Coordinates of N, CA, C and O in Angstrom, one line a residue:
G1 N 90.1 -253.1 -111.6 CA 90.8 -253.1 -110.3 C 89.8 -252.6 -109.2 O 88.6 -252.4 -109.5
S2 N 90.3 -252.6 -108.1 CA 89.5 -252.1 -106.9 C 89.3 -250.6 -106.9 O 90.2 -249.9 -107.5
P3 N 88.3 -250.1 -106.3 CA 88.0 -248.7 -106.3 C 89.1 -248.0 -105.4 O 89.7 -248.7 -104.5
P4 N 89.4 -246.8 -105.7 CA 90.5 -246.1 -104.9 C 90.0 -245.8 -103.5 O 88.8 -245.7 -103.2
F5 N 91.0 -245.8 -102.6 CA 90.7 -245.5 -101.2 C 90.1 -244.0 -101.2 O 90.4 -243.2 -102.0
P6 N 89.4 -243.7 -100.1 CA 88.8 -242.4 -100.0 C 89.8 -241.3 -100.0 O 89.6 -240.1 -100.3
Y7 N 91.1 -241.6 -99.6 CA 92.1 -240.5 -99.4 C 92.8 -240.3 -100.8 O 93.6 -239.3 -100.9
T8 N 92.6 -241.0 -101.8 CA 93.3 -240.9 -103.1 C 93.1 -239.5 -103.7 O 94.0 -238.9 -104.1
P9 N 91.8 -238.9 -103.7 CA 91.7 -237.6 -104.3 C 92.5 -236.5 -103.5 O 93.0 -235.6 -104.0
L10 N 92.6 -236.7 -102.2 CA 93.3 -235.8 -101.3 C 94.8 -235.8 -101.7 O 95.5 -234.8 -101.9
F11 N 95.3 -237.0 -101.8 CA 96.7 -237.2 -102.2 C 97.0 -236.6 -103.6 O 98.0 -235.9 -103.8
R12 N 96.1 -236.8 -104.5 CA 96.3 -236.3 -105.9 C 96.3 -234.8 -105.8 O 97.1 -234.1 -106.5
S13 N 95.4 -234.2 -105.0 CA 95.3 -232.7 -104.9 C 96.6 -232.2 -104.3 O 97.1 -231.1 -104.7
L14 N 97.1 -232.8 -103.3 CA 98.4 -232.4 -102.6 C 99.5 -232.5 -103.6 O 100.4 -231.6 -103.7
L15 N 99.6 -233.6 -104.4 CA 100.7 -233.7 -105.3 C 100.6 -232.6 -106.4 O 101.6 -232.0 -106.7
V16 N 99.4 -232.3 -106.9 CA 99.2 -231.3 -107.9 C 99.6 -229.9 -107.3 O 100.3 -229.1 -108.0
S17 N 99.2 -229.7 -106.1 CA 99.6 -228.4 -105.4 C 101.1 -228.2 -105.3 O 101.6 -227.1 -105.4
Q18 N 101.8 -229.3 -105.0 CA 103.2 -229.3 -104.9 C 103.9 -228.9 -106.3 O 104.7 -228.1 -106.3
V19 N 103.4 -229.6 -107.3 CA 103.9 -229.3 -108.6 C 103.6 -227.9 -109.1 O 104.5 -227.2 -109.6
V20 N 102.4 -227.4 -108.9 CA 102.0 -226.1 -109.3 C 102.7 -225.0 -108.5 O 103.2 -224.1 -109.1
T21 N 102.8 -225.2 -107.2 CA 103.5 -224.1 -106.4 C 105.0 -224.1 -106.7 O 105.6 -223.1 -106.7
A22 N 105.6 -225.3 -107.0 CA 107.0 -225.3 -107.4 C 107.2 -224.6 -108.7 O 108.1 -223.8 -108.9
A23 N 106.3 -224.8 -109.7 CA 106.4 -224.2 -111.0 C 106.2 -222.7 -111.0 O 106.8 -222.0 -111.8
L24 N 105.3 -222.3 -110.1 CA 105.0 -220.9 -110.0 C 105.7 -220.2 -108.8 O 105.3 -219.1 -108.5
H25 N 106.7 -220.8 -108.3 CA 107.4 -220.2 -107.1 C 107.8 -218.7 -107.3 O 107.6 -217.9 -106.4
S26 N 108.3 -218.4 -108.5 CA 108.7 -217.0 -108.7 C 107.6 -216.0 -108.9 O 107.8 -214.8 -108.9
R27 N 106.4 -216.6 -109.1 CA 105.2 -215.7 -109.4 C 104.3 -215.5 -108.3 O 103.3 -214.8 -108.4
I28 N 104.4 -216.3 -107.2 CA 103.5 -216.2 -106.1 C 104.4 -215.6 -104.9 O 105.6 -215.7 -104.9
S29 N 103.7 -215.0 -103.9 CA 104.4 -214.5 -102.8 C 105.0 -215.6 -102.0 O 104.6 -216.7 -102.0
H30 N 106.1 -215.2 -101.3 CA 106.8 -216.1 -100.5 C 105.9 -216.7 -99.4 O 106.0 -217.9 -99.1
E31 N 105.1 -215.9 -98.8 CA 104.2 -216.4 -97.7 C 103.2 -217.4 -98.3 O 103.0 -218.5 -97.6
T32 N 102.7 -217.2 -99.4 CA 101.7 -218.1 -100.1 C 102.5 -219.4 -100.4 O 102.0 -220.5 -100.1
Y33 N 103.7 -219.3 -100.9 CA 104.5 -220.5 -101.3 C 104.7 -221.3 -100.0 O 104.6 -222.5 -100.0
E34 N 105.2 -220.6 -98.9 CA 105.5 -221.3 -97.7 C 104.3 -222.1 -97.2 O 104.4 -223.2 -96.7
V35 N 103.1 -221.5 -97.2 CA 101.9 -222.1 -96.6 C 101.5 -223.3 -97.5 O 101.4 -224.4 -97.0
I36 N 101.4 -223.1 -98.8 CA 100.9 -224.1 -99.7 C 101.9 -225.2 -99.9 O 101.6 -226.4 -99.8
H37 N 103.1 -224.8 -100.3 CA 104.1 -225.8 -100.7 C 104.7 -226.4 -99.4 O 104.9 -227.7 -99.4
G38 N 105.0 -225.6 -98.4 CA 105.6 -226.2 -97.2 C 104.7 -227.1 -96.5 O 105.0 -228.3 -96.3
W39 N 103.5 -226.7 -96.1 CA 102.5 -227.5 -95.4 C 102.0 -228.6 -96.2 O 101.7 -229.7 -95.8
G40 N 101.8 -228.3 -97.5 CA 101.4 -229.4 -98.4 C 102.4 -230.5 -98.5 O 102.0 -231.7 -98.6
G41 N 103.6 -230.2 -98.5 CA 104.7 -231.2 -98.5 C 104.6 -232.1 -97.2 O 104.8 -233.3 -97.3
Y42 N 104.4 -231.4 -96.1 CA 104.3 -232.2 -94.8 C 103.1 -233.2 -94.9 O 103.2 -234.3 -94.5
L43 N 102.0 -232.6 -95.4 CA 100.8 -233.5 -95.5 C 101.0 -234.6 -96.5 O 100.6 -235.8 -96.2
L44 N 101.7 -234.3 -97.6 CA 101.9 -235.4 -98.6 C 102.8 -236.5 -98.0 O 102.6 -237.7 -98.2
A45 N 103.9 -236.0 -97.3 CA 104.8 -237.0 -96.6 C 104.0 -237.9 -95.6 O 104.2 -239.1 -95.5
A46 N 103.2 -237.2 -94.8 CA 102.4 -238.0 -93.8 C 101.5 -239.0 -94.5 O 101.3 -240.1 -94.1
G47 N 100.9 -238.6 -95.7 CA 100.1 -239.5 -96.4 C 100.8 -240.7 -97.0 O 100.3 -241.8 -97.0
V48 N 102.1 -240.5 -97.4 CA 102.9 -241.6 -97.9 C 103.2 -242.5 -96.7 O 103.0 -243.8 -96.9
V49 N 103.5 -242.0 -95.6 CA 103.7 -242.9 -94.4 C 102.4 -243.7 -94.0 O 102.5 -244.9 -93.8
L50 N 101.3 -243.0 -94.0 CA 100.0 -243.6 -93.7 C 99.7 -244.7 -94.8 O 99.3 -245.8 -94.4
H51 N 100.0 -244.4 -96.0 CA 99.8 -245.4 -97.1 C 100.6 -246.6 -96.9 O 100.1 -247.8 -97.0
L52 N 101.9 -246.4 -96.5 CA 102.7 -247.6 -96.3 C 102.3 -248.4 -95.1 O 102.3 -249.6 -95.1
I53 N 101.8 -247.7 -94.0 CA 101.3 -248.4 -92.8 C 100.1 -249.2 -93.2 O 100.0 -250.4 -92.8
L54 N 99.2 -248.6 -93.9 CA 97.9 -249.3 -94.2 C 98.1 -250.5 -95.2 O 97.3 -251.4 -95.2
N55 N 99.1 -250.4 -96.0 CA 99.4 -251.4 -97.0 C 100.6 -252.3 -96.7 O 101.0 -253.1 -97.5
W56 N 101.1 -252.2 -95.5 CA 102.3 -253.0 -95.1 C 102.1 -254.5 -95.3 O 103.0 -255.2 -95.8
P57 N 101.0 -255.1 -94.9 CA 100.8 -256.5 -95.1 C 101.0 -256.9 -96.6 O 101.7 -257.9 -96.9
W58 N 100.4 -256.1 -97.5 CA 100.6 -256.4 -98.9 C 102.0 -256.2 -99.4 O 102.5 -257.0 -100.2
I59 N 102.6 -255.1 -99.0 CA 104.0 -254.9 -99.3 C 104.9 -256.0 -98.9 O 105.8 -256.5 -99.6
K60 N 104.7 -256.4 -97.6 CA 105.5 -257.5 -97.1 C 105.3 -258.8 -97.8 O 106.3 -259.5 -98.1
A61 N 104.1 -259.1 -98.2 CA 103.8 -260.4 -98.9 C 104.3 -260.4 -100.3 O 104.7 -261.4 -100.8
N62 N 104.3 -259.2 -100.9 CA 104.7 -259.2 -102.4 C 106.1 -258.7 -102.7 O 106.6 -259.1 -103.7
Y63 N 106.7 -258.0 -101.8 CA 108.0 -257.4 -102.1 C 109.1 -257.9 -101.1 O 110.3 -257.9 -101.4
L64 N 108.7 -258.3 -99.9 CA 109.7 -258.6 -98.9 C 109.7 -260.1 -98.5 O 110.4 -260.5 -97.6
R65 N 109.1 -260.9 -99.3 CA 109.1 -262.3 -99.0 C 110.5 -262.9 -99.5 O 111.1 -262.4 -100.4
R66 N 110.9 -263.9 -98.8 CA 112.2 -264.6 -99.1 C 112.0 -265.4 -100.3 O 111.0 -266.1 -100.6
Q67 N 113.0 -265.5 -101.1 CA 113.1 -266.3 -102.3 C 113.4 -267.7 -101.9 O 114.3 -268.0 -101.1
A68 N 112.7 -268.7 -102.4 CA 112.9 -270.1 -102.1 C 114.2 -270.6 -102.8 O 114.5 -270.2 -103.9
G69 N 115.0 -271.3 -102.1 CA 116.2 -271.9 -102.6 C 117.4 -271.1 -102.4 O 118.3 -270.7 -102.4

């Protein structure tokens, strides 16, 4: 396949941080949780939107095309 986009490691890191902070929520301070999990979630959501925008032509061509007949 093609090489990953440069932002792929960032998205992976954000996803891992979401899972880890959720799993350790009771063991880390509320402030730490809010900063890492809260802001990480916003960044991850923004990344998903950016990913959809950058890949919209492919999504449209492969998933949103009309069926013939």
